[in-house]
mmCIF file of C-alpha atoms in Angstrom:
data_model
loop_
_atom_site.group_PDB
_atom_site.id
_atom_site.type_symbol
_atom_site.label_atom_id
_atom_site.label_comp_id
_atom_site.label_asym_id
_atom_site.label_seq_id
_atom_site.Cartn_x
_atom_site.Cartn_y
_atom_site.Cartn_z
ATOM 1 C CA UNK A 72 98.226 169.666 75.790
ATOM 2 C CA UNK A 73 99.480 172.842 74.155
ATOM 3 C CA UNK A 74 96.059 173.703 72.753
ATOM 4 C CA UNK A 75 94.347 173.033 76.081
ATOM 5 C CA UNK A 76 96.939 175.150 77.888
ATOM 6 C CA UNK A 77 96.466 177.983 75.393
ATOM 7 C CA UNK A 78 92.662 177.936 75.712
ATOM 8 C CA UNK A 79 92.521 177.751 79.514
ATOM 9 C CA UNK A 80 93.604 181.335 80.390
ATOM 10 C CA UNK A 81 91.076 182.806 77.948
ATOM 11 C CA UNK A 82 88.306 180.642 79.359
ATOM 12 C CA UNK A 83 89.308 181.636 82.894
ATOM 13 C CA UNK A 84 88.710 185.296 82.036
ATOM 14 C CA UNK A 85 85.019 184.587 81.416
ATOM 15 C CA UNK A 86 84.374 184.415 85.152
ATOM 16 C CA UNK A 87 83.356 180.759 85.091
ATOM 17 C CA UNK A 88 84.909 178.458 87.693
ATOM 18 C CA UNK A 89 87.465 176.527 85.675
ATOM 19 C CA UNK A 90 89.751 173.547 86.150
ATOM 20 C CA UNK A 91 92.685 172.601 83.930
ATOM 21 C CA UNK A 92 92.697 168.824 84.421
ATOM 22 C CA UNK A 93 96.149 167.302 83.979
ATOM 23 C CA UNK A 94 97.431 163.765 83.939
ATOM 24 C CA UNK A 95 99.486 162.872 86.986
ATOM 25 C CA UNK A 96 102.446 162.181 84.687
ATOM 26 C CA UNK A 97 102.742 165.808 83.555
ATOM 27 C CA UNK A 98 105.484 167.842 85.172
ATOM 28 C CA UNK A 99 105.142 171.221 86.806
ATOM 29 C CA UNK A 100 107.612 172.717 84.310
ATOM 30 C CA UNK A 101 105.646 171.339 81.389
ATOM 31 C CA UNK A 102 102.423 173.007 82.519
ATOM 32 C CA UNK A 103 103.964 176.260 83.739
ATOM 33 C CA UNK A 104 105.557 176.677 80.286
ATOM 34 C CA UNK A 105 102.013 177.563 79.152
ATOM 35 C CA UNK A 106 102.167 180.502 81.572
ATOM 36 C CA UNK A 107 102.558 180.527 85.340
ATOM 37 C CA UNK A 108 98.970 181.795 85.727
ATOM 38 C CA UNK A 109 97.778 178.441 84.384
ATOM 39 C CA UNK A 110 98.871 176.685 87.570
ATOM 40 C CA UNK A 111 96.181 178.570 89.514
ATOM 41 C CA UNK A 112 93.560 176.506 87.661
ATOM 42 C CA UNK A 113 95.265 173.136 88.192
ATOM 43 C CA UNK A 114 94.846 170.781 91.132
ATOM 44 C CA UNK A 115 98.082 169.685 92.770
ATOM 45 C CA UNK A 116 98.890 167.464 95.716
ATOM 46 C CA UNK A 117 100.587 169.744 98.236
ATOM 47 C CA UNK A 118 103.023 167.109 99.487
ATOM 48 C CA UNK A 119 104.222 165.635 96.197
ATOM 49 C CA UNK A 120 103.536 168.682 93.952
ATOM 50 C CA UNK A 121 102.119 166.199 91.426
ATOM 51 C CA UNK A 122 98.936 166.972 89.561
ATOM 52 C CA UNK A 123 95.879 165.270 90.933
ATOM 53 C CA UNK A 124 92.137 165.137 90.428
ATOM 54 C CA UNK A 125 90.002 167.159 92.831
ATOM 55 C CA UNK A 126 87.381 165.463 94.965
ATOM 56 C CA UNK A 127 84.045 164.844 93.272
ATOM 57 C CA UNK A 128 82.348 167.766 95.058
ATOM 58 C CA UNK A 129 84.937 170.209 93.754
ATOM 59 C CA UNK A 130 84.771 168.749 90.234
ATOM 60 C CA UNK A 131 80.993 169.163 90.228
ATOM 61 C CA UNK A 132 81.338 172.829 91.225
ATOM 62 C CA UNK A 133 83.332 173.712 88.104
ATOM 63 C CA UNK A 134 81.633 175.330 85.133
ATOM 64 C CA UNK A 135 84.462 174.564 82.713
ATOM 65 C CA UNK A 136 86.930 171.678 82.699
ATOM 66 C CA UNK A 137 89.771 171.876 80.185
ATOM 67 C CA UNK A 138 91.380 168.500 79.484
ATOM 68 C CA UNK A 139 92.849 166.417 76.719
ATOM 69 C CA UNK A 140 90.621 163.629 75.385
ATOM 70 C CA UNK A 141 92.746 161.049 77.170
ATOM 71 C CA UNK A 142 92.644 162.910 80.484
ATOM 72 C CA UNK A 143 88.837 162.795 80.556
ATOM 73 C CA UNK A 144 89.159 159.249 81.910
ATOM 74 C CA UNK A 145 90.150 160.945 85.169
ATOM 75 C CA UNK A 146 86.568 162.251 85.443
ATOM 76 C CA UNK A 147 85.256 158.690 85.541
ATOM 77 C CA UNK A 148 87.938 157.674 88.027
ATOM 78 C CA UNK A 149 86.828 160.578 90.246
ATOM 79 C CA UNK A 150 83.231 159.359 90.240
ATOM 80 C CA UNK A 151 81.490 161.146 87.371
ATOM 81 C CA UNK A 152 79.579 158.443 85.532
ATOM 82 C CA UNK A 153 79.546 158.562 81.728
ATOM 83 C CA UNK A 154 76.009 158.997 80.358
ATOM 84 C CA UNK A 155 75.856 155.637 78.581
ATOM 85 C CA UNK A 156 76.386 153.903 81.922
ATOM 86 C CA UNK A 157 73.637 156.004 83.531
ATOM 87 C CA UNK A 158 71.246 155.013 80.770
ATOM 88 C CA UNK A 159 72.059 151.355 81.327
ATOM 89 C CA UNK A 160 71.247 151.885 85.001
ATOM 90 C CA UNK A 161 67.729 152.942 83.976
ATOM 91 C CA UNK A 162 67.421 150.046 81.519
ATOM 92 C CA UNK A 163 67.109 152.393 78.543
ATOM 93 C CA UNK A 164 68.535 153.007 75.185
ATOM 94 C CA UNK A 165 68.030 156.312 73.349
ATOM 95 C CA UNK A 166 65.628 154.853 70.765
ATOM 96 C CA UNK A 167 63.320 153.596 73.495
ATOM 97 C CA UNK A 168 63.644 156.854 75.406
ATOM 98 C CA UNK A 169 62.590 158.908 72.376
ATOM 99 C CA UNK A 170 59.428 156.828 72.092
ATOM 100 C CA UNK A 171 58.550 156.984 75.796
ATOM 101 C CA UNK A 172 59.679 160.581 76.415
ATOM 102 C CA UNK A 173 59.346 160.736 80.218
ATOM 103 C CA UNK A 174 60.025 164.294 81.440
ATOM 104 C CA UNK A 175 61.114 163.166 84.916
ATOM 105 C CA UNK A 176 63.517 160.662 83.434
ATOM 106 C CA UNK A 177 64.900 163.294 81.069
ATOM 107 C CA UNK A 178 65.532 165.596 84.034
ATOM 108 C CA UNK A 179 67.432 162.808 85.795
ATOM 109 C CA UNK A 180 69.524 161.987 82.721
ATOM 110 C CA UNK A 181 70.280 165.676 82.184
ATOM 111 C CA UNK A 182 71.657 165.916 85.726
ATOM 112 C CA UNK A 183 73.653 162.726 85.267
ATOM 113 C CA UNK A 184 75.170 163.899 81.981
ATOM 114 C CA UNK A 185 76.882 166.856 83.681
ATOM 115 C CA UNK A 186 78.206 168.685 80.622
ATOM 116 C CA UNK A 187 76.011 170.814 78.378
ATOM 117 C CA UNK A 188 78.815 171.891 76.024
ATOM 118 C CA UNK A 189 81.828 169.934 74.785
ATOM 119 C CA UNK A 190 84.468 171.390 72.470
ATOM 120 C CA UNK A 191 87.081 169.051 71.017
ATOM 121 C CA UNK A 192 89.992 170.786 69.325
ATOM 122 C CA UNK A 193 92.237 168.996 66.820
ATOM 123 C CA UNK A 194 89.523 166.377 66.403
ATOM 124 C CA UNK A 195 90.838 165.412 62.968
ATOM 125 C CA UNK A 196 93.925 163.999 64.677
ATOM 126 C CA UNK A 197 91.893 161.994 67.176
ATOM 127 C CA UNK A 198 90.824 158.405 66.829
ATOM 128 C CA UNK A 199 87.171 157.533 67.339
ATOM 129 C CA UNK A 200 87.708 155.928 70.780
ATOM 130 C CA UNK A 201 89.664 159.004 71.932
ATOM 131 C CA UNK A 202 86.955 161.400 70.758
ATOM 132 C CA UNK A 203 84.202 159.293 72.318
ATOM 133 C CA UNK A 204 85.742 159.592 75.784
ATOM 134 C CA UNK A 205 84.789 163.256 76.388
ATOM 135 C CA UNK A 206 81.530 162.836 74.459
ATOM 136 C CA UNK A 207 80.473 160.097 76.889
ATOM 137 C CA UNK A 208 80.029 162.767 79.593
ATOM 138 C CA UNK A 209 77.651 164.918 77.536
ATOM 139 C CA UNK A 210 74.123 165.491 78.747
ATOM 140 C CA UNK A 211 71.395 164.464 76.303
ATOM 141 C CA UNK A 212 70.938 167.412 73.965
ATOM 142 C CA UNK A 213 74.381 168.822 74.737
ATOM 143 C CA UNK A 214 76.021 171.108 72.198
ATOM 144 C CA UNK A 215 79.220 169.632 70.829
ATOM 145 C CA UNK A 216 81.796 171.007 68.432
ATOM 146 C CA UNK A 217 84.513 168.967 66.768
ATOM 147 C CA UNK A 218 87.173 171.324 65.431
ATOM 148 C CA UNK A 219 90.126 170.443 63.282
ATOM 149 C CA UNK A 220 91.717 170.777 59.901
ATOM 150 C CA UNK A 221 91.041 167.663 57.854
ATOM 151 C CA UNK A 222 94.050 168.498 55.662
ATOM 152 C CA UNK A 223 96.495 168.243 58.566
ATOM 153 C CA UNK A 224 98.055 165.077 59.892
ATOM 154 C CA UNK A 225 95.361 162.514 60.607
ATOM 155 C CA UNK A 226 95.317 159.976 63.403
ATOM 156 C CA UNK A 227 98.395 157.770 63.681
ATOM 157 C CA UNK A 228 97.688 154.130 64.469
ATOM 158 C CA UNK A 229 100.698 151.888 64.890
ATOM 159 C CA UNK A 230 98.766 148.671 65.451
ATOM 160 C CA UNK A 231 98.237 146.741 62.213
ATOM 161 C CA UNK A 232 95.295 144.903 63.795
ATOM 162 C CA UNK A 233 93.557 148.181 64.644
ATOM 163 C CA UNK A 234 94.257 149.673 61.210
ATOM 164 C CA UNK A 235 92.785 146.656 59.402
ATOM 165 C CA UNK A 236 89.728 146.634 61.669
ATOM 166 C CA UNK A 237 88.605 150.209 61.047
ATOM 167 C CA UNK A 238 90.130 151.937 64.058
ATOM 168 C CA UNK A 239 92.396 154.270 62.044
ATOM 169 C CA UNK A 240 89.614 156.562 60.872
ATOM 170 C CA UNK A 241 89.366 160.199 61.872
ATOM 171 C CA UNK A 242 85.981 161.124 63.286
ATOM 172 C CA UNK A 243 85.895 164.143 60.936
#
């Protein structure tokens, strides 16, 4: 959350319409510690003062959404469909699509993907399922960047079952 909070004000200065998406469990004090100006880019319920997810129309109007990997699940809960589910709707897989290459279908998938750029910071500390969450919203052909220092602390997996079944591997 600290990295996302630090990046958000700089991204806001670009002139793009931005949202800092927060989990409902985060407190107002926790977010405002990143700077009170950050709250202007967050969505809050006026009655409870808890963070919330904007309506789908508002989400779709944003150029930039800053979120943790885990918070990207809120996009799906708000109605943005991950690309792999859209492809299943069309009865496709990427290998078949590359062979067929329908321009109209590509246009439709591009619109359904929503995000043309995805930047994941501290990716070396993320587990594969965590990193795949934001990547699932990428449009086909989207630019992605996984940033992180492979010499820092790697992912921490407490479940012995997950560790022994290959789920303790950094994506870097």
